[in-house]
PDB file of C-alpha atoms in Angstrom:
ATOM      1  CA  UNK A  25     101.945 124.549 130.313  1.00 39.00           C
ATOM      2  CA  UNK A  26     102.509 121.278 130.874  1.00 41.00           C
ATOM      3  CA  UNK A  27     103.389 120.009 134.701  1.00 45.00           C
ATOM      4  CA  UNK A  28     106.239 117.752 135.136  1.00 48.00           C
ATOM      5  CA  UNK A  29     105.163 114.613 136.991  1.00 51.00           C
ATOM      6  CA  UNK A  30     107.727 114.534 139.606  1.00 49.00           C
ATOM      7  CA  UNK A  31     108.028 118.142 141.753  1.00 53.00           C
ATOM      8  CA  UNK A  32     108.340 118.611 145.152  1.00 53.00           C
ATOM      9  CA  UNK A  33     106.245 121.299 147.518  1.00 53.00           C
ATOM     10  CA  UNK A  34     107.349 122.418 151.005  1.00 58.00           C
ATOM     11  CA  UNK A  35     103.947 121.540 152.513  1.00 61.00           C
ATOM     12  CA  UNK A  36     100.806 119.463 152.235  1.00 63.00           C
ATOM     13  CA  UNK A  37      98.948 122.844 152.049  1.00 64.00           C
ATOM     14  CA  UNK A  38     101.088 124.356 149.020  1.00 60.00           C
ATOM     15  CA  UNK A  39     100.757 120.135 147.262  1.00 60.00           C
ATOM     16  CA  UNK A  40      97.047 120.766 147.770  1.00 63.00           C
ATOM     17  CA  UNK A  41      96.591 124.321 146.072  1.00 60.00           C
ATOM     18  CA  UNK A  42      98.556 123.104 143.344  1.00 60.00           C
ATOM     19  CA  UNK A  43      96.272 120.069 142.745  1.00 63.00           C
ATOM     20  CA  UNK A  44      93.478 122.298 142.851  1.00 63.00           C
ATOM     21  CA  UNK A  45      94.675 124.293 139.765  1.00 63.00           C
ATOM     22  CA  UNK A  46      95.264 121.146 137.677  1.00 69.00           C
ATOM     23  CA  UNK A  47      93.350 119.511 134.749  1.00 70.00           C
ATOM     24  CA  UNK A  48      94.501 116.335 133.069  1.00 71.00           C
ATOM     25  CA  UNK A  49      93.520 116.003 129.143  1.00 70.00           C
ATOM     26  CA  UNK A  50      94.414 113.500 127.076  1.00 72.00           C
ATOM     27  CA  UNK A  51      94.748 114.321 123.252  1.00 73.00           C
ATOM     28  CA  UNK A  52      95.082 110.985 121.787  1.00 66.00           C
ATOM     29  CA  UNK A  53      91.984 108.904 120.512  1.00 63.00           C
ATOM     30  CA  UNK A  54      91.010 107.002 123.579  1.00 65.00           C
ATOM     31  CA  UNK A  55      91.572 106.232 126.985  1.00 61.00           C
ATOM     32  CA  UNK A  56      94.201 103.616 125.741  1.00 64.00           C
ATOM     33  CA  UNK A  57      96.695 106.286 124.196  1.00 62.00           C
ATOM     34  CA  UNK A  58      97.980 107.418 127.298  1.00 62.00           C
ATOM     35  CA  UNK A  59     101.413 109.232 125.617  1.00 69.00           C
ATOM     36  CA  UNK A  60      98.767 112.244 125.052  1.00 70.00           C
ATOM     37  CA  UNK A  61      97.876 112.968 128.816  1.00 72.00           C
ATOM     38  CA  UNK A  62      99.207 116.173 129.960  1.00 71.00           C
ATOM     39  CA  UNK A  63      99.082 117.808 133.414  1.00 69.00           C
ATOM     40  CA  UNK A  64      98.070 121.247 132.687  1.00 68.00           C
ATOM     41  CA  UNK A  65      98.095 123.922 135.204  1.00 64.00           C
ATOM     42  CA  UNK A  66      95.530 126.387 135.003  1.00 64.00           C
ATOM     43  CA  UNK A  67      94.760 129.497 136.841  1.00 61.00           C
ATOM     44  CA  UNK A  68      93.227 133.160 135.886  1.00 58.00           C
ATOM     45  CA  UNK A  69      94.984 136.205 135.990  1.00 59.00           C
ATOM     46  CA  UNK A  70      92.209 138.728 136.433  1.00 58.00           C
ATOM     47  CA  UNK A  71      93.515 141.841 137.439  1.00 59.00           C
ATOM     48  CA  UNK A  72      96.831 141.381 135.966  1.00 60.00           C
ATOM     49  CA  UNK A  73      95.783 142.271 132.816  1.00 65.00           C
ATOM     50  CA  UNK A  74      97.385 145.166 130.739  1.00 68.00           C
ATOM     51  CA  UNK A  75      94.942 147.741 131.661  1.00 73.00           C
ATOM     52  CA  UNK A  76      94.531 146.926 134.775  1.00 75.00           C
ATOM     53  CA  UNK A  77      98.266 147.069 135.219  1.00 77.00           C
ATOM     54  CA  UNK A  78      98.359 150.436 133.321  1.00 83.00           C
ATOM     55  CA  UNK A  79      96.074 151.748 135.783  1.00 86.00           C
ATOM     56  CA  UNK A  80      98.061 150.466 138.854  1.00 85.00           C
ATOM     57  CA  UNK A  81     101.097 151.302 137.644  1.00 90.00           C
ATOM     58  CA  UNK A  82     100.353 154.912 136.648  1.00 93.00           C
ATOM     59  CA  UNK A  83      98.842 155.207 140.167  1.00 92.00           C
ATOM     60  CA  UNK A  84     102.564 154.058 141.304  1.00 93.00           C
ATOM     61  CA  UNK A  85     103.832 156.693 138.957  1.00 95.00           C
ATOM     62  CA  UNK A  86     101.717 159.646 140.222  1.00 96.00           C
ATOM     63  CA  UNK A  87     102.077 158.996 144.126  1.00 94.00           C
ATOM     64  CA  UNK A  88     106.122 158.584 143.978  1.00 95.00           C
ATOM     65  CA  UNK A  89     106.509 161.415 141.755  1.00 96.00           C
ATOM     66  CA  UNK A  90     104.091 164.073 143.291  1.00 95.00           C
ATOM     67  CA  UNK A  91     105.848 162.493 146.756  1.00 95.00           C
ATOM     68  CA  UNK A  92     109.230 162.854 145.392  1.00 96.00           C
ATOM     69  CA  UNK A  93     108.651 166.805 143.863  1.00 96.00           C
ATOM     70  CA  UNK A  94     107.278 167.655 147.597  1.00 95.00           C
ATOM     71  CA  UNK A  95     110.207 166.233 149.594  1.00 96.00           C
ATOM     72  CA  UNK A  96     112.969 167.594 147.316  1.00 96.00           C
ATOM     73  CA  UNK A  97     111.140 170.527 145.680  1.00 95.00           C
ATOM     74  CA  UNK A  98     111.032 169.634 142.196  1.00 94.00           C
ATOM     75  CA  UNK A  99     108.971 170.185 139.764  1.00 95.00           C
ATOM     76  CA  UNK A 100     108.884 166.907 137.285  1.00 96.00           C
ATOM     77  CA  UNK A 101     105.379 166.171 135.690  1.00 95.00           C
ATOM     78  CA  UNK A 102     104.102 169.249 136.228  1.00 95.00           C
ATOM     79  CA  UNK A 103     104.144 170.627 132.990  1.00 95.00           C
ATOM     80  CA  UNK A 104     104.641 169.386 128.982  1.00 96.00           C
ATOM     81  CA  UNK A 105     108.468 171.038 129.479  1.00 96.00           C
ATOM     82  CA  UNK A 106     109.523 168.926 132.041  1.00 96.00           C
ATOM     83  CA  UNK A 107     107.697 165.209 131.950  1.00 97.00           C
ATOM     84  CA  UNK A 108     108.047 162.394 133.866  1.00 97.00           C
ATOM     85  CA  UNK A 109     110.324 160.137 131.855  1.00 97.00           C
ATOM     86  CA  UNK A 110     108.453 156.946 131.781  1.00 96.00           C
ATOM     87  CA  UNK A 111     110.402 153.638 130.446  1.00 95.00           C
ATOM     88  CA  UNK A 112     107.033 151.899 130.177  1.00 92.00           C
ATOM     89  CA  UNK A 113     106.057 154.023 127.260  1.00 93.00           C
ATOM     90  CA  UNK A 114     107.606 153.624 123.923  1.00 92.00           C
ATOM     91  CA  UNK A 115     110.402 156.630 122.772  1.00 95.00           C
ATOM     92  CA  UNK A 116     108.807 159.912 122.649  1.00 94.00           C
ATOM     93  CA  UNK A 117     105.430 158.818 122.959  1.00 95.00           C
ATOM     94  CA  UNK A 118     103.293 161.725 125.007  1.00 96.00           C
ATOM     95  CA  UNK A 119     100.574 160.904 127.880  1.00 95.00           C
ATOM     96  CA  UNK A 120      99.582 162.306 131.217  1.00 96.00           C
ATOM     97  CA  UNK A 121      97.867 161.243 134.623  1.00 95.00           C
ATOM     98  CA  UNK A 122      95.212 163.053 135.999  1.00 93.00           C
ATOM     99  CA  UNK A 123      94.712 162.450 139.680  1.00 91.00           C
ATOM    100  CA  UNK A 124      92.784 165.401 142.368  1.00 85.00           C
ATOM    101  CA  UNK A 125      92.603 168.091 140.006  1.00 89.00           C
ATOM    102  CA  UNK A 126      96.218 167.926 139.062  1.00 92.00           C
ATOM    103  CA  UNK A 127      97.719 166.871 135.990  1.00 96.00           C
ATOM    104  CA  UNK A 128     101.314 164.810 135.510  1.00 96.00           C
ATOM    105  CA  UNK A 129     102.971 164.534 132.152  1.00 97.00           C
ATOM    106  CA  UNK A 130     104.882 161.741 131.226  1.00 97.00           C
ATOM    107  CA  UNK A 131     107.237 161.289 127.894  1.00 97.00           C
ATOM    108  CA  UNK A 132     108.124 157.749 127.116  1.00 95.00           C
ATOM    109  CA  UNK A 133     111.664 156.405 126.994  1.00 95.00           C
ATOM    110  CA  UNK A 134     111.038 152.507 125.682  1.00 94.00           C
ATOM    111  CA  UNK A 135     113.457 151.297 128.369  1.00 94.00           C
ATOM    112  CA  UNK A 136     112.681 147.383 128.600  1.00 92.00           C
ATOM    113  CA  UNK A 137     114.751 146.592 131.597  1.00 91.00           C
ATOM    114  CA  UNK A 138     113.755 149.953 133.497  1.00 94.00           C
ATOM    115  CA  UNK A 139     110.103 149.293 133.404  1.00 92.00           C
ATOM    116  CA  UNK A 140     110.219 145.525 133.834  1.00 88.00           C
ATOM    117  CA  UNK A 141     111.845 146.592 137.373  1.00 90.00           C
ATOM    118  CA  UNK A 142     109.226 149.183 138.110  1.00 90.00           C
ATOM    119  CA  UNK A 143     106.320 146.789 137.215  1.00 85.00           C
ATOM    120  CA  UNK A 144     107.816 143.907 139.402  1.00 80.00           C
ATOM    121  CA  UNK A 145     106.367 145.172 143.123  1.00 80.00           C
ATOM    122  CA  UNK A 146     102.935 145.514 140.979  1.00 77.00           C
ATOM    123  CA  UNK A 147     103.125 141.726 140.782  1.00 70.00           C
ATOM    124  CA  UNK A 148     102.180 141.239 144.353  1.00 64.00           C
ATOM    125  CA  UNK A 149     104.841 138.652 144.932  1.00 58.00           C
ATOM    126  CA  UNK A 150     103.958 137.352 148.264  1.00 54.00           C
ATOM    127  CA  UNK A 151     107.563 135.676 148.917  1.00 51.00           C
ATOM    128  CA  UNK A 152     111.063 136.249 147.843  1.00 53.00           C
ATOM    129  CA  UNK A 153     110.211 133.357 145.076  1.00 51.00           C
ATOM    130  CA  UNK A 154     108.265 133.552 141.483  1.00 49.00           C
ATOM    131  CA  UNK A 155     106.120 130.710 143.420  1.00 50.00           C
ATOM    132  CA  UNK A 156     103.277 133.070 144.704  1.00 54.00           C
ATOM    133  CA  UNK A 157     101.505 135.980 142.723  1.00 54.00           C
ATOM    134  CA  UNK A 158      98.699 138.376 144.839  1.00 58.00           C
ATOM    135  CA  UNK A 159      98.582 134.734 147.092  1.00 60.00           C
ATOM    136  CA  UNK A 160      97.566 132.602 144.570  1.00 60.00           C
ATOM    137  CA  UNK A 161     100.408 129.413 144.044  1.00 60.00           C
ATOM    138  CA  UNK A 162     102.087 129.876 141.211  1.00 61.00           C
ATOM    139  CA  UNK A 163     103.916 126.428 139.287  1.00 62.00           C
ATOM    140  CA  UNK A 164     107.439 126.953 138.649  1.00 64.00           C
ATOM    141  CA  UNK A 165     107.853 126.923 134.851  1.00 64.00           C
ATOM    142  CA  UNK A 166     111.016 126.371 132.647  1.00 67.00           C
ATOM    143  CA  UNK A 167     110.180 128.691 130.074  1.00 63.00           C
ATOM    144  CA  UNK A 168     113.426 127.624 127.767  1.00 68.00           C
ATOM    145  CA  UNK A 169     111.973 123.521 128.003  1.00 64.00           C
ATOM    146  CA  UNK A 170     108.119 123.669 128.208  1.00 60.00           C
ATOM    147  CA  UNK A 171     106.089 122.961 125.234  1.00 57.00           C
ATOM    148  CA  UNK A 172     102.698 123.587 126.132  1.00 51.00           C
ATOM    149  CA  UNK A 173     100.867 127.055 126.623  1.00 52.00           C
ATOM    150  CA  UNK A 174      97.629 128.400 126.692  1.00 55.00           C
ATOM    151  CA  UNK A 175      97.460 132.465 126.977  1.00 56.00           C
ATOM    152  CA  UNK A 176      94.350 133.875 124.784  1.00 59.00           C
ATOM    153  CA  UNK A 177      95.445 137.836 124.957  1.00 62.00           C
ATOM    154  CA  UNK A 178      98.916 136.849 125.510  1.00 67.00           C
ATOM    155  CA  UNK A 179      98.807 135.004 122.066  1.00 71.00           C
ATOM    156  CA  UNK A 180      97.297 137.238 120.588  1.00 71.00           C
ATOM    157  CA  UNK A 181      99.454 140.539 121.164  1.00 75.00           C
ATOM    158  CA  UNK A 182     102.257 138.089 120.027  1.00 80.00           C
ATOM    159  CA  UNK A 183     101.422 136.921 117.249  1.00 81.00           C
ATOM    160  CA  UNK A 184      99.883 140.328 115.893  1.00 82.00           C
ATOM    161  CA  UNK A 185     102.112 142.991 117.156  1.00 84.00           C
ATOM    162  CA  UNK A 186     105.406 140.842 117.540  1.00 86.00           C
ATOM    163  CA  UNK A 187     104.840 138.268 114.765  1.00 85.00           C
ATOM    164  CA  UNK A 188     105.576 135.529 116.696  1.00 85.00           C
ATOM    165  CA  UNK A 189     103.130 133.067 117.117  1.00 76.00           C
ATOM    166  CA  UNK A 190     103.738 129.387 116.820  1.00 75.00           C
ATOM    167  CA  UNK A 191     105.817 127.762 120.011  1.00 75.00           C
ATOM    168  CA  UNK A 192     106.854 129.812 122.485  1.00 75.00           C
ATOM    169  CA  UNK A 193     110.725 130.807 122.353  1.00 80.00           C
ATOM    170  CA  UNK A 194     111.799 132.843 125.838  1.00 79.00           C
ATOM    171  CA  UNK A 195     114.789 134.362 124.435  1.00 87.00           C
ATOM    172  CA  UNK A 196     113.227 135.506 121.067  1.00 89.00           C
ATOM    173  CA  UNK A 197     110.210 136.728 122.885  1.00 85.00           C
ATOM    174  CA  UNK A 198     112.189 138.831 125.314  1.00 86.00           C
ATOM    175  CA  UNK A 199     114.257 139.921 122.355  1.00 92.00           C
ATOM    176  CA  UNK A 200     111.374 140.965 119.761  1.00 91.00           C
ATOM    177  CA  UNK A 201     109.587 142.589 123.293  1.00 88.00           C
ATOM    178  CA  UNK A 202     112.815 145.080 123.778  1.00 91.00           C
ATOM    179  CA  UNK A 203     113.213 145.583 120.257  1.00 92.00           C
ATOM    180  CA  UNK A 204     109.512 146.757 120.330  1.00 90.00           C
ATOM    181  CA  UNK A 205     109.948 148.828 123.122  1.00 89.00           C
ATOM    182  CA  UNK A 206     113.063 150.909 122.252  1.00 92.00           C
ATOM    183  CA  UNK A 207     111.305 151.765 118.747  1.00 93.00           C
ATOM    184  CA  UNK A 208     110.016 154.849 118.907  1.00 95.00           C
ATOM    185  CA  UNK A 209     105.944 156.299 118.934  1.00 94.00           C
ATOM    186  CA  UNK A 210     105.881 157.327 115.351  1.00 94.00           C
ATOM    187  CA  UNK A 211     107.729 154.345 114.216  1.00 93.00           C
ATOM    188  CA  UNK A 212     104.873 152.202 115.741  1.00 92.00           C
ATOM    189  CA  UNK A 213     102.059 154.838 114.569  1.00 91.00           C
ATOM    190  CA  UNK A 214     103.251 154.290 111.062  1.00 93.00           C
ATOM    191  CA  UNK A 215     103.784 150.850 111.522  1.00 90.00           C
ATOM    192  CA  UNK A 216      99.687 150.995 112.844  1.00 88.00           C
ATOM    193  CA  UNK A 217      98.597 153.061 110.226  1.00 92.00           C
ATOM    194  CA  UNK A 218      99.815 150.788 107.533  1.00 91.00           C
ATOM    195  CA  UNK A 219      97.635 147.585 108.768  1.00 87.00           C
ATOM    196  CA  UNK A 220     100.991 145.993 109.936  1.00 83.00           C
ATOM    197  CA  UNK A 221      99.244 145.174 113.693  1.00 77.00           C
ATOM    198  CA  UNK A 222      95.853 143.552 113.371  1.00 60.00           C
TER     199      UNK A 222
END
């Protein structure tokens, strides 16, 4: 996205990281049209993808459940009868972990808001603030005025599952992403099955 030209860090260390992770282009036809030079931050995200975040997050799953059914004897997971509700997978959608020999079921409940608040301690926020992710600075971005983005998988899943590519819109992103959710696994099999997600 593009930078605005006039923010403020706490420190000469935090100014400096955030330099680092800038490129400057200019899209107009020379050096002279200098309206088309944006500030672009750019970083990577490796390990924050969705399967890596799958795997971390049914690792989270597994060792507070299995924790949770030994300190107050239950017995959720265990078997197909009684799952693990899990808000990260979409309404009555079926999957297990398999961890040391043992096996814990999970049946999905499409709750938006629910898993959004178990992925957040995944993020590796290293402050109270959105400004640092696993360490690395992140630039504070007004999501409801910025006009610039470049995700590739991001776009992608967008576009194809929520059929909204084109410039990005916060509110009808989060809206089309909870609609998604709370539909329920054979809805989105059909939908799948019928060449409706490319």
């Amino acid at each position: 996205y593009e930078v605005p030209s006039s923010m403020t860090f706490t420190s000469p260390e935090q100014e400096e990281a955030a330099k680092s992770l800038l490129a400057e282009f200019n899209l107009g036809c020379d050096l002279q049209h200098t309206e088309h030079v944006y500030r672009v931050y750019v970083t990577t995200f490796l390990g924050f993808g969705g399967n890596f975040a799958r795997q971390r997050y049914e690792e989270m799953v597994y060792n507070k459940t299995v924790t949770k059914n030994r300190l107050l004897g239950q017995q959720i997971g265990e078997s197909p009868d009684a799952p693990y509700t899990d808000p990260c997978l979409p309404v009555g959608a079926t999957s297990s972990i398999e961890k040391s020999s043992q096996t814990l079921h999970l049946r999905g409940k499409g709750d938006w808001d629910m898993c959004r608040q178990q992925l957040e301690p995944l993020l590796l926020k290293s402050n109270g603030s959105q400004a640092h992710l696993n360490g690395i600075y992140q630039a504070p971005v007004d999501f409801t005025n910025s006009e610039f983005y470049g995700f590739s998988e991001f776009f992608y899943c967008t576009e194809d599952v929520l059929r909204l590519g084109g410039r990005y819109n916060s509110y009808l992103f989060s809206k089309a992403a909870k609609d998604y959710c709370s539909m329920t696994w054979s809805a989105l099999s059909d939908r799948f099955k019928n060449g409706l997600y490319s």
